PDB file of C-alpha atoms in Angstrom:
ATOM      1  CA  MET A   1       1.664 -23.417  13.226  1.00 39.00           C
ATOM      2  CA  THR A   2       3.161 -20.976  10.567  1.00 52.00           C
ATOM      3  CA  ALA A   3       2.790 -22.287   6.973  1.00 64.00           C
ATOM      4  CA  THR A   4       6.135 -22.775   5.198  1.00 76.00           C
ATOM      5  CA  PRO A   5       6.499 -20.207   2.532  1.00 82.00           C
ATOM      6  CA  PRO A   6       6.319 -21.524  -1.145  1.00 90.00           C
ATOM      7  CA  ASP A   7       9.607 -21.912  -2.950  1.00 92.00           C
ATOM      8  CA  VAL A   8      10.600 -19.243  -5.280  1.00 93.00           C
ATOM      9  CA  ASP A   9      10.332 -21.466  -8.556  1.00 94.00           C
ATOM     10  CA  ARG A  10       6.598 -22.222  -7.503  1.00 96.00           C
ATOM     11  CA  VAL A  11       5.856 -18.540  -6.919  1.00 97.00           C
ATOM     12  CA  LEU A  12       7.377 -17.522 -10.212  1.00 97.00           C
ATOM     13  CA  SER A  13       5.536 -20.089 -12.068  1.00 97.00           C
ATOM     14  CA  VAL A  14       2.221 -18.916 -10.634  1.00 98.00           C
ATOM     15  CA  ALA A  15       3.372 -15.115 -11.233  1.00 98.00           C
ATOM     16  CA  ARG A  16       4.209 -15.771 -14.939  1.00 97.00           C
ATOM     17  CA  GLU A  17       0.818 -17.635 -15.357  1.00 98.00           C
ATOM     18  CA  ALA A  18      -1.122 -14.777 -13.679  1.00 98.00           C
ATOM     19  CA  ALA A  19       0.796 -12.043 -15.593  1.00 98.00           C
ATOM     20  CA  THR A  20       0.148 -13.877 -18.953  1.00 98.00           C
ATOM     21  CA  ALA A  21      -3.562 -14.394 -18.193  1.00 98.00           C
ATOM     22  CA  GLY A  22      -4.156 -10.820 -16.982  1.00 98.00           C
ATOM     23  CA  GLY A  23      -1.959  -9.365 -19.620  1.00 98.00           C
ATOM     24  CA  ASN A  24      -4.017 -11.205 -22.423  1.00 98.00           C
ATOM     25  CA  VAL A  25      -7.224  -9.712 -20.931  1.00 98.00           C
ATOM     26  CA  ALA A  26      -5.691  -6.171 -21.286  1.00 98.00           C
ATOM     27  CA  LEU A  27      -4.220  -6.927 -24.718  1.00 98.00           C
ATOM     28  CA  SER A  28      -7.867  -8.041 -25.912  1.00 98.00           C
ATOM     29  CA  ALA A  29      -9.025  -4.589 -25.098  1.00 98.00           C
ATOM     30  CA  PHE A  30      -5.887  -2.506 -26.376  1.00 98.00           C
ATOM     31  CA  ARG A  31      -6.689  -0.185 -29.156  1.00 98.00           C
ATOM     32  CA  THR A  32     -10.399  -0.811 -28.942  1.00 97.00           C
ATOM     33  CA  PRO A  33     -12.973   1.828 -27.704  1.00 95.00           C
ATOM     34  CA  LEU A  34     -12.589   2.278 -24.053  1.00 92.00           C
ATOM     35  CA  SER A  35     -14.728   3.865 -21.369  1.00 85.00           C
ATOM     36  CA  ILE A  36     -12.215   5.954 -19.248  1.00 87.00           C
ATOM     37  CA  THR A  37     -12.917   7.164 -15.636  1.00 85.00           C
ATOM     38  CA  PRO A  38     -10.505   9.540 -13.980  1.00 77.00           C
ATOM     39  CA  LYS A  39      -9.280   8.639 -10.282  1.00 72.00           C
ATOM     40  CA  ALA A  40      -7.248  11.148  -8.528  1.00 68.00           C
ATOM     41  CA  SER A  41      -6.879  13.435 -11.660  1.00 69.00           C
ATOM     42  CA  LYS A  42      -7.695  13.511 -15.111  1.00 70.00           C
ATOM     43  CA  MET A  43      -4.333  12.115 -15.744  1.00 68.00           C
ATOM     44  CA  ASP A  44      -5.033   9.025 -13.605  1.00 72.00           C
ATOM     45  CA  PRO A  45      -7.466   7.142 -15.467  1.00 84.00           C
ATOM     46  CA  VAL A  46      -8.976   3.602 -14.955  1.00 90.00           C
ATOM     47  CA  THR A  47     -10.741   1.613 -17.772  1.00 93.00           C
ATOM     48  CA  GLN A  48     -12.656  -1.575 -17.399  1.00 94.00           C
ATOM     49  CA  ALA A  49      -9.596  -3.377 -18.929  1.00 96.00           C
ATOM     50  CA  ASP A  50      -7.848  -2.518 -15.719  1.00 95.00           C
ATOM     51  CA  VAL A  51     -10.444  -4.089 -13.551  1.00 94.00           C
ATOM     52  CA  ASP A  52     -10.912  -7.104 -15.728  1.00 96.00           C
ATOM     53  CA  ALA A  53      -7.216  -7.828 -16.036  1.00 97.00           C
ATOM     54  CA  GLN A  54      -6.717  -7.570 -12.297  1.00 96.00           C
ATOM     55  CA  ASN A  55      -9.652  -9.853 -11.614  1.00 96.00           C
ATOM     56  CA  ARG A  56      -8.020 -12.402 -13.953  1.00 98.00           C
ATOM     57  CA  VAL A  57      -4.611 -12.114 -12.105  1.00 98.00           C
ATOM     58  CA  VAL A  58      -6.388 -12.428  -8.817  1.00 97.00           C
ATOM     59  CA  GLU A  59      -8.261 -15.643  -9.957  1.00 97.00           C
ATOM     60  CA  VAL A  60      -5.005 -17.312 -11.150  1.00 98.00           C
ATOM     61  CA  ILE A  61      -3.196 -16.548  -7.818  1.00 98.00           C
ATOM     62  CA  ARG A  62      -6.180 -17.638  -5.619  1.00 97.00           C
ATOM     63  CA  ASP A  63      -6.166 -21.123  -7.374  1.00 97.00           C
ATOM     64  CA  SER A  64      -2.697 -21.896  -6.118  1.00 97.00           C
ATOM     65  CA  PHE A  65      -2.578 -19.640  -2.809  1.00 97.00           C
ATOM     66  CA  PRO A  66      -6.166 -18.980  -1.614  1.00 96.00           C
ATOM     67  CA  ASP A  67      -5.072 -17.746   1.828  1.00 95.00           C
ATOM     68  CA  HIS A  68      -2.318 -15.129   0.758  1.00 96.00           C
ATOM     69  CA  THR A  69      -3.044 -11.491   0.970  1.00 96.00           C
ATOM     70  CA  ILE A  70      -3.562  -9.498  -2.289  1.00 96.00           C
ATOM     71  CA  VAL A  71      -2.619  -5.867  -2.773  1.00 97.00           C
ATOM     72  CA  GLY A  72      -3.928  -4.415  -5.947  1.00 92.00           C
ATOM     73  CA  GLU A  73      -4.323  -1.134  -7.495  1.00 86.00           C
ATOM     74  CA  GLU A  74      -8.013  -1.325  -8.683  1.00 86.00           C
ATOM     75  CA  GLY A  75     -11.221  -2.143  -6.628  1.00 78.00           C
ATOM     76  CA  ASP A  76     -11.325  -3.004  -3.001  1.00 76.00           C
ATOM     77  CA  GLN A  77      -8.068  -4.928  -2.814  1.00 81.00           C
ATOM     78  CA  LEU A  78      -5.829  -3.989  -0.033  1.00 86.00           C
ATOM     79  CA  LYS A  79      -3.816  -0.869  -0.691  1.00 92.00           C
ATOM     80  CA  GLU A  80      -0.675  -1.502   1.661  1.00 94.00           C
ATOM     81  CA  ILE A  81       1.553  -4.288   2.157  1.00 96.00           C
ATOM     82  CA  PRO A  82       1.142  -6.167   5.483  1.00 94.00           C
ATOM     83  CA  ASP A  83       4.360  -6.456   7.645  1.00 94.00           C
ATOM     84  CA  THR A  84       4.119 -10.153   8.098  1.00 96.00           C
ATOM     85  CA  GLY A  85       3.132 -13.168   5.961  1.00 96.00           C
ATOM     86  CA  PRO A  86       2.878 -13.712   2.215  1.00 97.00           C
ATOM     87  CA  ALA A  87       1.220 -11.083  -0.070  1.00 97.00           C
ATOM     88  CA  TRP A  88       0.973 -10.338  -3.833  1.00 98.00           C
ATOM     89  CA  VAL A  89       1.020  -6.932  -5.254  1.00 98.00           C
ATOM     90  CA  ILE A  90      -0.603  -6.280  -8.613  1.00 98.00           C
ATOM     91  CA  ASP A  91      -0.774  -3.691 -11.204  1.00 97.00           C
ATOM     92  CA  PRO A  92      -2.614  -4.996 -14.187  1.00 97.00           C
ATOM     93  CA  ILE A  93      -1.848  -2.157 -16.517  1.00 97.00           C
ATOM     94  CA  ASP A  94       1.063   0.090 -15.369  1.00 97.00           C
ATOM     95  CA  GLY A  95       0.976   2.861 -17.934  1.00 96.00           C
ATOM     96  CA  THR A  96      -2.845   3.117 -18.162  1.00 94.00           C
ATOM     97  CA  ASN A  97      -2.523   6.542 -20.065  1.00 94.00           C
ATOM     98  CA  ASN A  98      -0.274   4.938 -22.705  1.00 96.00           C
ATOM     99  CA  PHE A  99      -2.811   2.054 -22.948  1.00 97.00           C
ATOM    100  CA  THR A 100      -5.638   4.476 -23.505  1.00 95.00           C
ATOM    101  CA  HIS A 101      -3.733   6.473 -26.179  1.00 96.00           C
ATOM    102  CA  GLY A 102      -2.872   3.229 -28.176  1.00 97.00           C
ATOM    103  CA  ASN A 103       0.917   3.442 -26.928  1.00 98.00           C
ATOM    104  CA  ARG A 104       2.436  -0.081 -26.581  1.00 98.00           C
ATOM    105  CA  VAL A 105       4.498   0.774 -23.479  1.00 98.00           C
ATOM    106  CA  TRP A 106       2.534  -0.706 -20.696  1.00 98.00           C
ATOM    107  CA  ALA A 107       2.859  -3.558 -18.381  1.00 98.00           C
ATOM    108  CA  THR A 108       1.128  -6.125 -16.204  1.00 98.00           C
ATOM    109  CA  CYS A 109       3.128  -6.256 -13.179  1.00 98.00           C
ATOM    110  CA  ILE A 110       3.150  -8.630 -10.153  1.00 98.00           C
ATOM    111  CA  ALA A 111       5.331  -9.091  -6.927  1.00 98.00           C
ATOM    112  CA  TYR A 112       5.496 -11.510  -4.320  1.00 98.00           C
ATOM    113  CA  VAL A 113       6.575 -10.530  -0.753  1.00 97.00           C
ATOM    114  CA  GLU A 114       7.245 -12.300   2.407  1.00 96.00           C
ATOM    115  CA  ASP A 115       7.007 -10.014   5.540  1.00 96.00           C
ATOM    116  CA  GLY A 116       7.197  -7.095   3.525  1.00 94.00           C
ATOM    117  CA  GLU A 117      10.230  -8.010   1.453  1.00 95.00           C
ATOM    118  CA  PRO A 118      10.057  -8.800  -2.270  1.00 97.00           C
ATOM    119  CA  GLN A 119      10.931 -12.384  -3.186  1.00 97.00           C
ATOM    120  CA  ALA A 120       9.788 -12.663  -6.807  1.00 98.00           C
ATOM    121  CA  ALA A 121       8.504 -10.409  -9.606  1.00 98.00           C
ATOM    122  CA  ILE A 122       7.296 -10.079 -13.166  1.00 98.00           C
ATOM    123  CA  THR A 123       6.919  -7.171 -15.455  1.00 98.00           C
ATOM    124  CA  ARG A 124       5.230  -8.142 -18.632  1.00 98.00           C
ATOM    125  CA  LEU A 125       4.779  -6.044 -21.723  1.00 98.00           C
ATOM    126  CA  PRO A 126       2.029  -7.839 -23.652  1.00 98.00           C
ATOM    127  CA  ALA A 127       1.847  -5.352 -26.477  1.00 98.00           C
ATOM    128  CA  LEU A 128       5.594  -5.416 -27.155  1.00 98.00           C
ATOM    129  CA  GLY A 129       6.199  -9.119 -26.230  1.00 97.00           C
ATOM    130  CA  ASP A 130       8.988  -8.542 -23.486  1.00 98.00           C
ATOM    131  CA  GLU A 131       9.081  -9.954 -20.181  1.00 98.00           C
ATOM    132  CA  TYR A 132      11.140  -9.254 -17.086  1.00 98.00           C
ATOM    133  CA  VAL A 133      11.353 -11.802 -14.362  1.00 98.00           C
ATOM    134  CA  ALA A 134      13.243 -11.992 -11.186  1.00 98.00           C
ATOM    135  CA  GLY A 135      13.569 -14.644  -8.509  1.00 97.00           C
ATOM    136  CA  ASP A 136      17.288 -14.970  -7.355  1.00 95.00           C
ATOM    137  CA  THR A 137      18.450 -13.456 -10.620  1.00 97.00           C
ATOM    138  CA  THR A 138      16.899 -11.268 -13.292  1.00 98.00           C
ATOM    139  CA  LEU A 139      15.915 -12.512 -16.789  1.00 98.00           C
ATOM    140  CA  ARG A 140      14.685 -10.580 -19.919  1.00 98.00           C
ATOM    141  CA  ASP A 141      12.836 -12.792 -22.215  1.00 98.00           C
ATOM    142  CA  ASN A 142      14.464 -15.859 -20.478  1.00 97.00           C
ATOM    143  CA  GLU A 143      17.978 -14.504 -20.827  1.00 98.00           C
ATOM    144  CA  PRO A 144      20.026 -13.311 -17.738  1.00 98.00           C
ATOM    145  CA  VAL A 145      20.534  -9.578 -17.594  1.00 98.00           C
ATOM    146  CA  THR A 146      22.440  -7.273 -15.312  1.00 98.00           C
ATOM    147  CA  VAL A 147      22.293  -3.367 -14.723  1.00 98.00           C
ATOM    148  CA  SER A 148      24.827  -1.311 -16.874  1.00 98.00           C
ATOM    149  CA  ASP A 149      28.340  -0.780 -15.954  1.00 98.00           C
ATOM    150  CA  ARG A 150      28.432   2.931 -17.205  1.00 98.00           C
ATOM    151  CA  ASP A 151      30.018   5.103 -14.498  1.00 98.00           C
ATOM    152  CA  ASP A 152      30.183   8.635 -16.337  1.00 98.00           C
ATOM    153  CA  PRO A 153      26.901  10.562 -15.798  1.00 98.00           C
ATOM    154  CA  GLU A 154      27.312  12.370 -18.964  1.00 97.00           C
ATOM    155  CA  LEU A 155      27.102   9.105 -20.819  1.00 98.00           C
ATOM    156  CA  CYS A 156      24.158   7.835 -19.012  1.00 98.00           C
ATOM    157  CA  THR A 157      20.425   7.863 -19.628  1.00 98.00           C
ATOM    158  CA  VAL A 158      17.952   8.083 -16.828  1.00 98.00           C
ATOM    159  CA  SER A 159      14.111   8.196 -16.545  1.00 98.00           C
ATOM    160  CA  LEU A 160      11.736  10.191 -14.309  1.00 96.00           C
ATOM    161  CA  THR A 161       8.760   8.142 -12.888  1.00 95.00           C
ATOM    162  CA  PHE A 162       6.709  10.777 -11.353  1.00 91.00           C
ATOM    163  CA  GLY A 163       4.853  13.991 -12.365  1.00 78.00           C
ATOM    164  CA  LEU A 164       1.129  13.061 -13.357  1.00 76.00           C
ATOM    165  CA  GLN A 165      -0.151  14.745 -10.267  1.00 83.00           C
ATOM    166  CA  PRO A 166      -0.640  18.746 -10.648  1.00 85.00           C
ATOM    167  CA  GLN A 167       0.881  19.242  -7.236  1.00 88.00           C
ATOM    168  CA  HIS A 168       4.019  17.548  -8.303  1.00 90.00           C
ATOM    169  CA  ARG A 169       4.676  19.526 -11.368  1.00 92.00           C
ATOM    170  CA  PRO A 170       6.918  22.150  -9.845  1.00 95.00           C
ATOM    171  CA  LEU A 171       9.189  19.439  -8.374  1.00 95.00           C
ATOM    172  CA  PHE A 172       8.907  17.377 -11.670  1.00 94.00           C
ATOM    173  CA  ALA A 173      10.390  20.477 -13.432  1.00 95.00           C
ATOM    174  CA  GLU A 174      13.155  21.089 -10.908  1.00 96.00           C
ATOM    175  CA  VAL A 175      14.292  17.514 -10.949  1.00 96.00           C
ATOM    176  CA  SER A 176      14.113  17.405 -14.793  1.00 96.00           C
ATOM    177  CA  ARG A 177      16.293  20.333 -15.031  1.00 97.00           C
ATOM    178  CA  ASN A 178      18.789  19.005 -12.686  1.00 97.00           C
ATOM    179  CA  LEU A 179      18.969  15.668 -14.413  1.00 96.00           C
ATOM    180  CA  LEU A 180      19.536  17.194 -17.905  1.00 95.00           C
ATOM    181  CA  GLU A 181      22.360  19.295 -16.278  1.00 97.00           C
ATOM    182  CA  ALA A 182      23.985  16.152 -14.757  1.00 97.00           C
ATOM    183  CA  PHE A 183      23.219  13.429 -17.205  1.00 98.00           C
ATOM    184  CA  GLY A 184      23.587  12.661 -20.838  1.00 98.00           C
ATOM    185  CA  ASP A 185      19.954  12.107 -21.564  1.00 97.00           C
ATOM    186  CA  LEU A 186      16.449  11.781 -19.998  1.00 96.00           C
ATOM    187  CA  ARG A 187      13.532   9.583 -20.859  1.00 96.00           C
ATOM    188  CA  ARG A 188      10.059   9.676 -19.620  1.00 95.00           C
ATOM    189  CA  PHE A 189       7.892   6.280 -20.639  1.00 96.00           C
ATOM    190  CA  GLY A 190       4.852   7.043 -18.462  1.00 95.00           C
ATOM    191  CA  THR A 191       5.114   3.812 -16.474  1.00 97.00           C
ATOM    192  CA  GLY A 192       7.559   3.505 -13.633  1.00 97.00           C
ATOM    193  CA  GLN A 193       7.624  -0.199 -13.466  1.00 98.00           C
ATOM    194  CA  VAL A 194       8.794  -0.383 -17.261  1.00 98.00           C
ATOM    195  CA  SER A 195      11.516   2.121 -16.318  1.00 98.00           C
ATOM    196  CA  LEU A 196      12.666   0.011 -13.314  1.00 98.00           C
ATOM    197  CA  ALA A 197      12.641  -3.099 -15.463  1.00 98.00           C
ATOM    198  CA  MET A 198      14.914  -1.172 -18.204  1.00 98.00           C
ATOM    199  CA  VAL A 199      17.235  -0.094 -15.361  1.00 98.00           C
ATOM    200  CA  ALA A 200      17.650  -3.863 -14.213  1.00 98.00           C
ATOM    201  CA  ALA A 201      18.405  -4.779 -17.820  1.00 98.00           C
ATOM    202  CA  GLY A 202      20.704  -2.100 -18.387  1.00 98.00           C
ATOM    203  CA  GLU A 203      18.508  -0.332 -20.983  1.00 98.00           C
ATOM    204  CA  LEU A 204      18.598   2.649 -18.610  1.00 98.00           C
ATOM    205  CA  ASP A 205      21.161   3.670 -16.031  1.00 98.00           C
ATOM    206  CA  GLY A 206      18.814   5.022 -13.496  1.00 98.00           C
ATOM    207  CA  ALA A 207      15.096   5.883 -12.658  1.00 98.00           C
ATOM    208  CA  VAL A 208      13.903   8.508 -10.147  1.00 98.00           C
ATOM    209  CA  SER A 209      10.733   9.382  -8.398  1.00 97.00           C
ATOM    210  CA  ALA A 210      11.194  12.338  -5.847  1.00 96.00           C
ATOM    211  CA  VAL A 211       7.695  11.457  -4.390  1.00 95.00           C
ATOM    212  CA  ARG A 212       6.223   8.495  -2.638  1.00 95.00           C
ATOM    213  CA  LEU A 213       4.796   5.874  -5.111  1.00 95.00           C
ATOM    214  CA  SER A 214       2.167   3.259  -4.714  1.00 95.00           C
ATOM    215  CA  PRO A 215       3.449  -0.396  -3.935  1.00 96.00           C
ATOM    216  CA  TRP A 216       1.951  -1.613  -7.284  1.00 96.00           C
ATOM    217  CA  ASP A 217       4.061   1.060  -8.983  1.00 96.00           C
ATOM    218  CA  THR A 218       7.361   0.070  -7.576  1.00 97.00           C
ATOM    219  CA  VAL A 219       7.859  -3.295  -5.629  1.00 98.00           C
ATOM    220  CA  ALA A 220       8.039  -5.629  -8.862  1.00 98.00           C
ATOM    221  CA  GLY A 221      10.595  -3.324 -10.451  1.00 98.00           C
ATOM    222  CA  VAL A 222      12.679  -2.723  -7.388  1.00 98.00           C
ATOM    223  CA  HIS A 223      13.091  -6.457  -7.023  1.00 98.00           C
ATOM    224  CA  LEU A 224      14.281  -6.719 -10.725  1.00 98.00           C
ATOM    225  CA  VAL A 225      16.898  -4.020 -10.077  1.00 98.00           C
ATOM    226  CA  ARG A 226      18.212  -5.612  -6.900  1.00 98.00           C
ATOM    227  CA  GLN A 227      18.473  -9.008  -8.345  1.00 98.00           C
ATOM    228  CA  ALA A 228      20.228  -7.594 -11.415  1.00 98.00           C
ATOM    229  CA  GLY A 229      22.893  -6.125  -9.247  1.00 98.00           C
ATOM    230  CA  GLY A 230      21.525  -2.502  -8.920  1.00 98.00           C
ATOM    231  CA  THR A 231      20.982  -0.224  -6.041  1.00 98.00           C
ATOM    232  CA  VAL A 232      17.694   1.086  -4.866  1.00 98.00           C
ATOM    233  CA  THR A 233      17.200   3.849  -2.049  1.00 98.00           C
ATOM    234  CA  ASP A 234      14.779   6.307  -0.812  1.00 98.00           C
ATOM    235  CA  ILE A 235      15.680  10.057  -1.744  1.00 97.00           C
ATOM    236  CA  ASP A 236      17.900  10.327   1.310  1.00 97.00           C
ATOM    237  CA  GLY A 237      19.965   7.356   0.247  1.00 97.00           C
ATOM    238  CA  ASN A 238      18.376   4.837   2.725  1.00 97.00           C
ATOM    239  CA  PRO A 239      17.507   1.366   2.001  1.00 96.00           C
ATOM    240  CA  TRP A 240      14.264   1.510   0.012  1.00 97.00           C
ATOM    241  CA  ARG A 241      10.914  -0.122   1.131  1.00 94.00           C
ATOM    242  CA  TRP A 242       7.451  -0.074  -0.255  1.00 94.00           C
ATOM    243  CA  ASP A 243       6.352   2.887   1.927  1.00 93.00           C
ATOM    244  CA  SER A 244       9.632   4.933   1.389  1.00 95.00           C
ATOM    245  CA  GLU A 245       9.615   8.725   0.299  1.00 92.00           C
ATOM    246  CA  GLY A 246      10.543   8.405  -3.250  1.00 96.00           C
ATOM    247  CA  VAL A 247      12.652   5.639  -5.108  1.00 98.00           C
ATOM    248  CA  VAL A 248      16.093   6.131  -6.629  1.00 98.00           C
ATOM    249  CA  ALA A 249      17.197   3.047  -8.743  1.00 98.00           C
ATOM    250  CA  SER A 250      20.549   2.798 -10.525  1.00 98.00           C
ATOM    251  CA  ASN A 251      23.266   0.632 -11.833  1.00 98.00           C
ATOM    252  CA  GLY A 252      24.983   1.736  -8.478  1.00 98.00           C
ATOM    253  CA  LYS A 253      27.871   3.536 -10.118  1.00 98.00           C
ATOM    254  CA  VAL A 254      25.880   6.884 -10.787  1.00 98.00           C
ATOM    255  CA  HIS A 255      23.816   6.404  -7.679  1.00 98.00           C
ATOM    256  CA  ASP A 256      25.385   9.278  -5.649  1.00 98.00           C
ATOM    257  CA  THR A 257      24.769  11.728  -8.648  1.00 98.00           C
ATOM    258  CA  LEU A 258      21.182  10.688  -8.847  1.00 98.00           C
ATOM    259  CA  LEU A 259      20.727  11.472  -5.184  1.00 98.00           C
ATOM    260  CA  SER A 260      22.430  14.767  -5.626  1.00 97.00           C
ATOM    261  CA  ILE A 261      19.994  16.131  -8.043  1.00 96.00           C
ATOM    262  CA  ILE A 262      16.952  15.810  -5.779  1.00 96.00           C
ATOM    263  CA  PRO A 263      16.241  19.184  -4.003  1.00 92.00           C
TER     264      PRO A 263
END
């Protein structure tokens, strides 16, 4: 017999508890001496705080849902989202480079998915005190938010959410140039999840990665944008899923322009 999926309110309650607990672990190590180990490249670090924060998030989730799948960035957690059943997708510190530099823009991110589709998400910024949450709607610090209604690209601000890997630098440079020519302003925060949360809340009008990102870098933020009334596709304009090539998120009104700048 297939178990009945938990309701969204219960999932969100656990997600918020887990993000708070994991975020507090990370925050306790913030701006302290850190042992930093590079992963795929020198700009892809991991610290003990990443590992400890993820372990704490997993502990909280396991207390309520011991049989659910966990997909996590660090350690030996699963790295892909299963096609069926419930799963939790965790990034204990999205923006580790910011974290290691003492920059406050980093987040603890959790998404809950059923059969590969996001149902609930939280992006919590412990050092800044902001929290973005989405079940059926999107909230920022417990207040409802929606994507912006700006439709003139020259009045819009967009963010790039890729470019750390050396092999992606030429494409990053080309997309950056195209964005600067088509849009009013450009931001780079060093954390894709925070950029997506900002699109959801209307703080940005769009965010783009022209390369595939990991599920822990995207799924929570994509759900925030969708539930706030935004549009999220792959780089060809097809509906986005966790293994899509790239991610393009916007308020919907400037989406075609965003797609057009990707070579």
